[in-house]
Coordinates of C-alpha atoms and ligand atoms in Angstrom, one line a residue:
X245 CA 0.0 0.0 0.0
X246 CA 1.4 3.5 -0.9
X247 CA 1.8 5.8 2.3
X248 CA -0.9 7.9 0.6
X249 CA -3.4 5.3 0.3
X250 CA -2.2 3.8 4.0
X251 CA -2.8 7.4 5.2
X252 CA -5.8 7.6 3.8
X253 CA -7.2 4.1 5.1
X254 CA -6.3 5.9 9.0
X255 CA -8.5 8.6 7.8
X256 CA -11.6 6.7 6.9
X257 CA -10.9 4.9 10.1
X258 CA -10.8 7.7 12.6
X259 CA -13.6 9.6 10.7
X260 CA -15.9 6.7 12.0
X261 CA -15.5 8.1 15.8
X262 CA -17.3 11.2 15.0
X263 CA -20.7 11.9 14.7
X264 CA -21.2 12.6 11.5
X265 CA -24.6 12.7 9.2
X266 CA -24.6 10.0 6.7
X267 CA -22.5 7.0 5.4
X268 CA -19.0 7.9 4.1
X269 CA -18.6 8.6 0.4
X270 CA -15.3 9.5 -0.1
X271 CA -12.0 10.2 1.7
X272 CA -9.1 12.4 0.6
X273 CA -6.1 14.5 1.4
X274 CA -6.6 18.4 1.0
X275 CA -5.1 21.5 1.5
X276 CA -1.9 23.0 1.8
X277 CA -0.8 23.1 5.2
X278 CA 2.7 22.8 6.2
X279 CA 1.4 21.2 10.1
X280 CA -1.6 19.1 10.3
X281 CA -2.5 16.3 8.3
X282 CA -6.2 17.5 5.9
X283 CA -8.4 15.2 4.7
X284 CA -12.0 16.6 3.1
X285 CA -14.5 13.3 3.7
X286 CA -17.7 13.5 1.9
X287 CA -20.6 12.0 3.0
X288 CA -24.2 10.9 1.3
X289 CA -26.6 12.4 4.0
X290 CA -30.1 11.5 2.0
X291 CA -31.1 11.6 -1.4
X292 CA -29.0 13.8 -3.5
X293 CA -27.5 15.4 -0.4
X294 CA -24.1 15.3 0.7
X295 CA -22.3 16.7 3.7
X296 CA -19.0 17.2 3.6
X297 CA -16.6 17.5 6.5
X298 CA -12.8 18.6 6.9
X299 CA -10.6 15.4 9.3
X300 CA -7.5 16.3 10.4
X301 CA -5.1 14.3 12.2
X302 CA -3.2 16.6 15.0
X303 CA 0.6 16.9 14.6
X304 CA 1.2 15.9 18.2
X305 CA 5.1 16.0 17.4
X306 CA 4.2 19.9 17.5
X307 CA 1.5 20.2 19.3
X308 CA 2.6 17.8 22.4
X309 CA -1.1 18.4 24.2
X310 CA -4.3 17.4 21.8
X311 CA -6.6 18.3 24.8
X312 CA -5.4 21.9 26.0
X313 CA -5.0 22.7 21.8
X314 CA -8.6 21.4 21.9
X315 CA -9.6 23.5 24.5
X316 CA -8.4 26.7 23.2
X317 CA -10.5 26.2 19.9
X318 CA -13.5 24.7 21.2
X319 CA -13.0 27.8 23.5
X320 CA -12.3 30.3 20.9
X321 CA -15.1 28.9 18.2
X322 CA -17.7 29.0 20.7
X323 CA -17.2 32.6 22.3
X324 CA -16.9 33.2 18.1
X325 CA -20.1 31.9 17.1
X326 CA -21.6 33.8 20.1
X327 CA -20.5 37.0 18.9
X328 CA -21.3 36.1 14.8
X329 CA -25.3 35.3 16.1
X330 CA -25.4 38.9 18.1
X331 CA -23.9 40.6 14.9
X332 CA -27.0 38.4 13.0
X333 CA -23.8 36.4 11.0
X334 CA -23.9 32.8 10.1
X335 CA -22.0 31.3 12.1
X336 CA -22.0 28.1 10.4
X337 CA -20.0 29.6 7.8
X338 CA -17.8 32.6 9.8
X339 CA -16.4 30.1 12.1
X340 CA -14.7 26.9 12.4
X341 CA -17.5 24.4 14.0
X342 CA -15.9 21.3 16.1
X343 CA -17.5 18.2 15.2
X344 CA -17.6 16.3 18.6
X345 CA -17.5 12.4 18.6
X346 CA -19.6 9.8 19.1
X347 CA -18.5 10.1 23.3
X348 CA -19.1 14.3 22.7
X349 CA -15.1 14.6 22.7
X350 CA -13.7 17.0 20.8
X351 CA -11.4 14.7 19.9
X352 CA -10.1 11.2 19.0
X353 CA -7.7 9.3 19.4
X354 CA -6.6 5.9 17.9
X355 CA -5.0 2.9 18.8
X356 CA -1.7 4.3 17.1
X357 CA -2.1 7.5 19.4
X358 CA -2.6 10.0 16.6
X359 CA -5.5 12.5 17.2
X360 CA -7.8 13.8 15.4
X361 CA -10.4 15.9 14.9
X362 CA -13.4 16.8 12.5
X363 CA -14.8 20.3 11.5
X364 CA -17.7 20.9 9.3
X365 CA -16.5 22.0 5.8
X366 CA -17.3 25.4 5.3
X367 CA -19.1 25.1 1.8
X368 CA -18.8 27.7 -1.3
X369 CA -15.5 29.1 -0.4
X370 CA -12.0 29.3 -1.7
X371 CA -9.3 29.7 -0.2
X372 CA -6.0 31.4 -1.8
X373 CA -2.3 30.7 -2.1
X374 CA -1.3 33.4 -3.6
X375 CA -3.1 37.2 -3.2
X376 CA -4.6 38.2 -6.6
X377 CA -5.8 41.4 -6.4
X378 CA -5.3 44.4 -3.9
X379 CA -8.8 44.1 -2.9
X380 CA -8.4 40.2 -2.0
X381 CA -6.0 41.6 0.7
X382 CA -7.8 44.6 1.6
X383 CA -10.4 41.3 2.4
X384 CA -7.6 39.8 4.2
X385 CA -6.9 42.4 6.2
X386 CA -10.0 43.1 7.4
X387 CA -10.5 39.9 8.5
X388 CA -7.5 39.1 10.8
X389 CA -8.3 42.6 12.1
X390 CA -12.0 41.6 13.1
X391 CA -10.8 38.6 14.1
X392 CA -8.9 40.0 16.5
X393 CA -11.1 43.0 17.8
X394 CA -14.0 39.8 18.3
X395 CA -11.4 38.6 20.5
X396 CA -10.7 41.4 22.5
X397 CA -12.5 40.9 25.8
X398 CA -11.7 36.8 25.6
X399 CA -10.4 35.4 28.8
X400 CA -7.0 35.6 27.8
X401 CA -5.5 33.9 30.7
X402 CA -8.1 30.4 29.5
X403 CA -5.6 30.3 26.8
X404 CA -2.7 27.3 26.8
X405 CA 0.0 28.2 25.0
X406 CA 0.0 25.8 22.6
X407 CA 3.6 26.4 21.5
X408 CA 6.0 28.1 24.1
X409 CA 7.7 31.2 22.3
X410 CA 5.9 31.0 19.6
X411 CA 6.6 34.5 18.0
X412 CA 9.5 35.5 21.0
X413 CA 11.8 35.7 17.8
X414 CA 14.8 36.3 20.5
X415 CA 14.5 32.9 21.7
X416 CA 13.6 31.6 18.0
X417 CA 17.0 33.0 17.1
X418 CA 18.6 30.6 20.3
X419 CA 16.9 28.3 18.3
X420 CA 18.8 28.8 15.2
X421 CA 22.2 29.4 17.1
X422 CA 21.6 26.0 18.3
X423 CA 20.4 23.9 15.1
X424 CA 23.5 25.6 13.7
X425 CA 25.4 24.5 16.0
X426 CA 24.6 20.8 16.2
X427 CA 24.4 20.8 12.6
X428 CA 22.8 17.5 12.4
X429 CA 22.1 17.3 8.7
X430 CA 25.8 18.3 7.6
X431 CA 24.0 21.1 6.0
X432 CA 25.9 24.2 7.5
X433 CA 29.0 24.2 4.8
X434 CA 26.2 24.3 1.9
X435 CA 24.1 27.5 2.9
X436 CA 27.0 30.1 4.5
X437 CA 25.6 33.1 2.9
X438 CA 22.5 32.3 4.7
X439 CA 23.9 32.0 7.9
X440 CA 25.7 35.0 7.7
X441 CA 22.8 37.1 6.7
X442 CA 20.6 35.6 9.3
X443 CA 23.7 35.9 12.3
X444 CA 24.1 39.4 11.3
X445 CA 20.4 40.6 11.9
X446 CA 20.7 39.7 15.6
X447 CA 20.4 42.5 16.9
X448 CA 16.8 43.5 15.5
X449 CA 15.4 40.6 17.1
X450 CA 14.2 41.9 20.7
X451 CA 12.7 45.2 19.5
X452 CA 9.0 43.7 20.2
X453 CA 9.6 41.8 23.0
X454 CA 11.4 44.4 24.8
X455 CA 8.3 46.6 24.1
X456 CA 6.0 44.1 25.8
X457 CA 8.3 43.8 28.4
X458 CA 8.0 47.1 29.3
X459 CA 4.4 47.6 29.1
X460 CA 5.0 50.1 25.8
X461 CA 2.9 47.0 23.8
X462 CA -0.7 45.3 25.1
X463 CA -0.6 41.6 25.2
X464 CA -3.9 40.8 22.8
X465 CA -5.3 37.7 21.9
X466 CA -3.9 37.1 18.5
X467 CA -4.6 34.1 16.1
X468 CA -0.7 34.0 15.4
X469 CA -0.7 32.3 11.6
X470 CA -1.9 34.7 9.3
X471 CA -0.7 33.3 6.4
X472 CA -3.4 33.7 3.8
X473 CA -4.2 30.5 2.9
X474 CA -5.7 30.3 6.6
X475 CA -8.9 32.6 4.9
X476 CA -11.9 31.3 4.0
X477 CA -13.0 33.8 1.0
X478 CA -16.9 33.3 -0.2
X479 CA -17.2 32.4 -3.5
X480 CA -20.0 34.2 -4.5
X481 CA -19.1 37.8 -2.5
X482 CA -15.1 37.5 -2.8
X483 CA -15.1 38.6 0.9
X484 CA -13.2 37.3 3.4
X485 CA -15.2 34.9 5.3
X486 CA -13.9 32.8 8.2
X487 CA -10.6 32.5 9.7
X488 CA -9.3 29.0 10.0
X489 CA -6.4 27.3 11.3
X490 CA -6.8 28.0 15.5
X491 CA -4.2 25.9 17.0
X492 CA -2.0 28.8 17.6
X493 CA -4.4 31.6 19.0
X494 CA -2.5 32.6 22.0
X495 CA -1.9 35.9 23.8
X496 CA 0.6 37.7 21.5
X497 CA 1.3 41.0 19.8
X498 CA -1.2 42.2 17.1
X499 CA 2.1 43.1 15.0
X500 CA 2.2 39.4 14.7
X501 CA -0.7 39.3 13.1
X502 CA 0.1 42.1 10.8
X503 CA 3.7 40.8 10.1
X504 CA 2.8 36.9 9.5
X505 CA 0.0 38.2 6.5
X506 CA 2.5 40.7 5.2
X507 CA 5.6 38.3 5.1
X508 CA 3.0 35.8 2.9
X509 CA 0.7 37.8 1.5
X510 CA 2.8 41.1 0.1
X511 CA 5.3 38.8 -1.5
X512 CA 5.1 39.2 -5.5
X513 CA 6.2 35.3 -5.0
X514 CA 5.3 32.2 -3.7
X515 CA 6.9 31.5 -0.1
X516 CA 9.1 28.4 -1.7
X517 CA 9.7 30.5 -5.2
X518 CA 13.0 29.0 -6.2
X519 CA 13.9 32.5 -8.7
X520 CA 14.2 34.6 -6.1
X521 CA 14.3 37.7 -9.2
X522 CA 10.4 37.2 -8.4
X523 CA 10.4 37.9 -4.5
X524 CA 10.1 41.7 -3.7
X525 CA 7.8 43.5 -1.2
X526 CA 4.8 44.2 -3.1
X527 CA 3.9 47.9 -1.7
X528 CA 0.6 48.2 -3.3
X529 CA 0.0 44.8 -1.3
X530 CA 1.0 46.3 1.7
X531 CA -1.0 49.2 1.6
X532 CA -3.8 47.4 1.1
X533 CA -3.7 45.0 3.6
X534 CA -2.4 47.8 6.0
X535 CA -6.0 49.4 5.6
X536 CA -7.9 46.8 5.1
X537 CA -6.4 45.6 9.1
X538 CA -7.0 49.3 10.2
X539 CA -10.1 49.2 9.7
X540 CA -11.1 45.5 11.4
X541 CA -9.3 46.3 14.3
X542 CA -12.1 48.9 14.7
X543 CA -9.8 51.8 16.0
X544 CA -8.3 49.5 18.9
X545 CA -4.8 49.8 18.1
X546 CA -2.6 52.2 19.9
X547 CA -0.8 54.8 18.2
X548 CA 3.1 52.7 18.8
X549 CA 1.3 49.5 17.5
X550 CA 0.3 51.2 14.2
X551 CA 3.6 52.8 14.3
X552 CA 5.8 49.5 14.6
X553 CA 4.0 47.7 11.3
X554 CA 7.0 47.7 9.3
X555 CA 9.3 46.7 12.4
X556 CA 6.4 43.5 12.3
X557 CA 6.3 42.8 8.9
X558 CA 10.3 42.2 8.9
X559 CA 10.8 40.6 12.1
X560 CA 8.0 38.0 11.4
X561 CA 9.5 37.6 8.1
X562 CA 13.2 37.5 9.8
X563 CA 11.5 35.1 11.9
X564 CA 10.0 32.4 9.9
X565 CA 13.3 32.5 7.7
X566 CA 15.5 31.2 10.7
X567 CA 13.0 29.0 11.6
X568 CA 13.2 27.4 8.1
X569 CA 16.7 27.5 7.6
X570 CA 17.4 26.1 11.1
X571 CA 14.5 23.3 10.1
X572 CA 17.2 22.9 7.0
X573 CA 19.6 22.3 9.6
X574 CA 18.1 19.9 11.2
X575 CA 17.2 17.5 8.4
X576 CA 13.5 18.9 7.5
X577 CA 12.1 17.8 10.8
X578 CA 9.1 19.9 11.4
X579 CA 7.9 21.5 8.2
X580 CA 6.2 19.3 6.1
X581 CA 8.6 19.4 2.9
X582 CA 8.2 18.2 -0.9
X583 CA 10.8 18.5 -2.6
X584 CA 14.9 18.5 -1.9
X585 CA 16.1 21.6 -0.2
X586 CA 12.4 22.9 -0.3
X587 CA 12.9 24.8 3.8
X588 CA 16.1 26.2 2.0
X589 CA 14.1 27.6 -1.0
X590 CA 11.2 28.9 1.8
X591 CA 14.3 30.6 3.9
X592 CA 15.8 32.2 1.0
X593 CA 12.7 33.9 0.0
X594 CA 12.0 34.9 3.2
X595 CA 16.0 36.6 3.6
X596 CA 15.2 37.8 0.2
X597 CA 12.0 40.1 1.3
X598 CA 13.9 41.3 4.7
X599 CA 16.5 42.8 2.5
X600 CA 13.8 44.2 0.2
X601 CA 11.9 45.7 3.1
X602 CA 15.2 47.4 4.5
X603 CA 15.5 48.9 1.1
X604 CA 11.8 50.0 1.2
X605 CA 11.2 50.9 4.7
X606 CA 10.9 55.0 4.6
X607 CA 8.1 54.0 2.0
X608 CA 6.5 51.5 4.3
X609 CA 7.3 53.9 7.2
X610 CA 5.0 56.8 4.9
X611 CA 2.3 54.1 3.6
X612 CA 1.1 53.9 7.5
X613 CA 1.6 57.3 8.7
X614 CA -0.7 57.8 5.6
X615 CA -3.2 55.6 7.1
X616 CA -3.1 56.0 10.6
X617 CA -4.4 59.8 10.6
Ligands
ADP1103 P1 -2.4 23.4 8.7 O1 -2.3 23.7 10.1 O2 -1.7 22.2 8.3 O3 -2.1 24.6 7.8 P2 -5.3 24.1 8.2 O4 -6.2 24.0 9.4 O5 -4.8 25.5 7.8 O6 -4.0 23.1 8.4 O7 -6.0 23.4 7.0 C1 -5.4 23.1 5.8 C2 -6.3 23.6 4.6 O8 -7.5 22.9 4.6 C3 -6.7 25.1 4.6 O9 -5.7 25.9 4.0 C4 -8.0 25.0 3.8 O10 -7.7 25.0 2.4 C5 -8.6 23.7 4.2 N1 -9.6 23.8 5.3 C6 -9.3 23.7 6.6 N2 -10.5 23.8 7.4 C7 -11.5 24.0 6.5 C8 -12.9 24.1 6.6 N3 -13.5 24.0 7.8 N4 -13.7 24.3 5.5 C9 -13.1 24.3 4.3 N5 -11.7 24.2 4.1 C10 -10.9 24.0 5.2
GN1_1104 C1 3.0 26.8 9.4 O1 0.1 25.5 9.6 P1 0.5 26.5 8.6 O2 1.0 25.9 7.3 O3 -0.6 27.5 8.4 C2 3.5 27.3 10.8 C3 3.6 28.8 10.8 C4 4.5 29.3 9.7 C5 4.0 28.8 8.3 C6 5.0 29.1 7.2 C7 2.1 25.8 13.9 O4 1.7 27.3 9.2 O5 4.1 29.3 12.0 O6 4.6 30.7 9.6 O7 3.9 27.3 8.4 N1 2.6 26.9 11.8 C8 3.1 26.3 13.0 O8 4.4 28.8 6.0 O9 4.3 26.2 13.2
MG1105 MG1 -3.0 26.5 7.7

C-alpha cells in the first residue's frame, strides 16, 4: 500500500468516531498546510445530499497536548459563534465548527495515538495561495483585524499556549544558534551566505519583545498564523469569510498578526519560489492590507502599534526564515517538505523580502503614517 493510500485508510478509520450525518462517500487528502494532516470526507446524508466534513489528524510532534489545543478552539469557536449570532452572521460559515464524537469529545484518538479531529466544511469558499488582487488583501486584512477586535475581551488567561515562544523571535533566534550548532544534517557548509545574513540581523530581534516587556505593547489575543491560505473567502461575494487554522491563537502581539500576513501575502512570489528575481515586497500589497487591518481592528490599536507595522512585517518575516533554515539544519524535521532543499528555498525567500523591506522601509514607514491619521 502507498503511504498515501495507508494514510488515507487511517482517515476513513478515525472519521468513524465522530458523529457525522450520513455514510462515508469519499475520503481524501486536502489543502496545503505545512502542520496538520487535511483530509475533506464527503458524506451521502439523503437523497441527492451530501455533507461534507474537513478530518484532520493533530501533529502531536508539535503540538505535544491534543486536549489543552482542543480547549483553546472549542473555546475560541464558541465565544466566536456567540459574537457572529449577536452581529446576525452565520455562524455556520464565519467560524470553524468542532465536530464532537460519538462520546461528545472533541477529539479522538486511535490505537496508534494520533489524534484527530473533525470540523464541518465550510461550503462555497475558496481559499487562496497566492493574493490576486489588492482588494483580496484589503479582504484579508480586514479579516485578521476583526478577528482579533471579536477577540478582544476573551479570557485571555483560558488560553494554553499551545507552543511556548511562539513568535518570542529572540529565543527563535537561540533556536537557530543551536540547530546551527549541532548541525545534524551536515548542511551548514552548503548555505554560508545564509547563515551570515541571518547571524548578522541579531540585533533587531528583541525590539517587540522588549516593548512588551515594558508595558509600551498590550498583550492581545492574537490568532498568530496569518498566512493567507488560513482565509476562508466566499465564493460568491469575494469577501473574506472565516478565519481558519486556531491551534496557535494565544496571547501575542497584534504586530504578529500584521507581520505573519504581510511576510505571505505582500510577497510578488510564492513563499518556496526558487527565482528569487520574483520575490520583492509588493507595496501596493502592503497598503492594502495595512487598511484593510486598520479598519477590522475597529480603531483599537494604539498609536506605537500602528507605528511599529514595518518593524512587524520584517521581524515576522526574519523570523519564519530562521525557523526554516534552522529546520534545513536539522534534516526537514518539522515542516512538512516536498521537494529537496524545499525549507532552503522557503528561507531564501523569506531573507530575500527582509532585505527588500530594509530597502523600502521610509516607504513602508510613509504608507502607514498615511493611514493611521
Ligand atoms: P495546517 O495547520 O496544516 O495549515 P489548516 O487548518 O490550515 O491546516 O487546513 C489546511 C487547509 O484545509 C486550509 O488551508 C484550507 O484549504 C482547508 N480547510 C481547513 N479547514 C477547513 C474548513 N472548515 N472548511 C473548508 N476548508 C478548510
Ligand atoms: C506553518 O500551519 P500552517 O501551514 O498554516 C507554521 C507557521 C509558519 C508557516 C509558514 C504551527 O503554518 O508558524 O509561519 O507554516 N505553523 C506552525 O508557512 O508552526
Ligand atoms: Mg494552515
Amino acid at each position: 500500500m502507498t503511504a498515501e493510500k495507508q494514510s488515507c485508510a487511517g482517515a476513513a478509520e478515525a472519521i468513524k468516531g465522530f458523529a457525522t450525518e450520513g455514510s462515508l462517500r469519499d475520503i481524501r487528502p486536502y489543502g496545503n498546510g505545512h502542520i496538520n494532516d487535511t483530509y475533506l470526507a464527503s458524506f451521502q446524508a439523503g437523497r441527492g445530499c451530501d455533507k461534507r466534513y474537513i478530518l484532520q489528524r493533530m501533529n502531536h510532534n508539535i503540538f505535544k497536548n491534543p486536549t489543552l489545543l482542543m480547549e483553546n478552539v472549542v473555546g475560541v469557536t464558541e465565544y466566536l459563534r456567540g459574537i457572529i449570532l449577536a452581529q446576525g452572521g452565520d455562524p455556520d460559515r464565519e467560524t470553524l465548527n468542532v465536530v464532537r464524537t460519538l462520546e461528545g469529545s472533541s477529539y479522538y484518538e486511535d490505537e496508534e495515538h494520533n489524534f484527530w479531529r473533525v470540523f464541518l466544511f465550510v461550503e462555497g469558499t475558496l481559499c487562496l495561495e497566492k493574493v490576486e488582487s489588492p482588494g483580496d488583501f484589503y479582504n484579508g486584512g480586514a479579516a485578521f483585524g476583526n478577528f482579533q477586535r471579536m477577540l478582544a475581551e476573551y479570557p485571555a488567561r483560558e488560553l494554553h499556549e499551545t507552543i511556548l515562544n511562539f513568535h518570542n523571535t529572540p529565543s527563535r533566534f537561540q533556536d537557530f544558534r543551536r540547530a546551527l550548532e549541532e548541525n545534524r544534517a551536515g548542511r551548514a557548509a552548503l548555505v554560508r551566505p545564509e547563515i551570515e545574513f541571518a547571524l548578522s540581523r541579531e540585533g533587531d530581534t528583541a525590539v517587540l519583545t522588549e516593548l512588551l516587556n515594558k508595558g509600551e505593547l498590550p498583550l492581545r489575543v492574537t490568532h498568530n498564523d496569518t498566512k493567507l491560505n488560513n482565509i476562508l473567502f466566499d465564493q460568491a461575494t469575494g469577501r473574506a469569510l472565516c478565519v481558519i487554522d486556531l491551534d496557535t491563537v494565544m496571547p501575542g502581539l497584534s504586530l504578529y498578526d500584521f507581520g505573519d500576513s504581510i511576510r505571505f501575502g505582500a510577497s510578488t512570489g510564492a513563499e518556496d519560489e526558487r527565482d528569487l528575481g520574483r520575490i520583492e515586497l509588493d507595496l501596493e500589497l502592503f497598503e492594502a492590507f495595512t487598511e484593510g487591518f486598520l479598519k477590522g481592528c475597529g480603531g483599537k490599536l494604539t498609536s506605537r502599534e500602528v507605528e511599529l507595522f514595518p518593524m512587524g512585517a520584517k521581524l515576522m518575516t526574519y523570523e519564519c526564515g530562521i525557523r526554516f533554515l534552522g529546520d534545513f539544519l536539522e534534516g526537514d524535521v518539522y515542516f512538512k517538505v516536498h521537494r529537496e532543499n524545499h525549507n532552503l528555498d522557503r528561507a531564501r525567500t523569506q531573507f530575500k523580502l527582509v532585505a527588500d523591506m530594509e530597502k523600502k522601509w521610509d516607504q513602508m514607514v510613509s504608507i502607514v503614517e498615511k493611514h493611521h491619521a
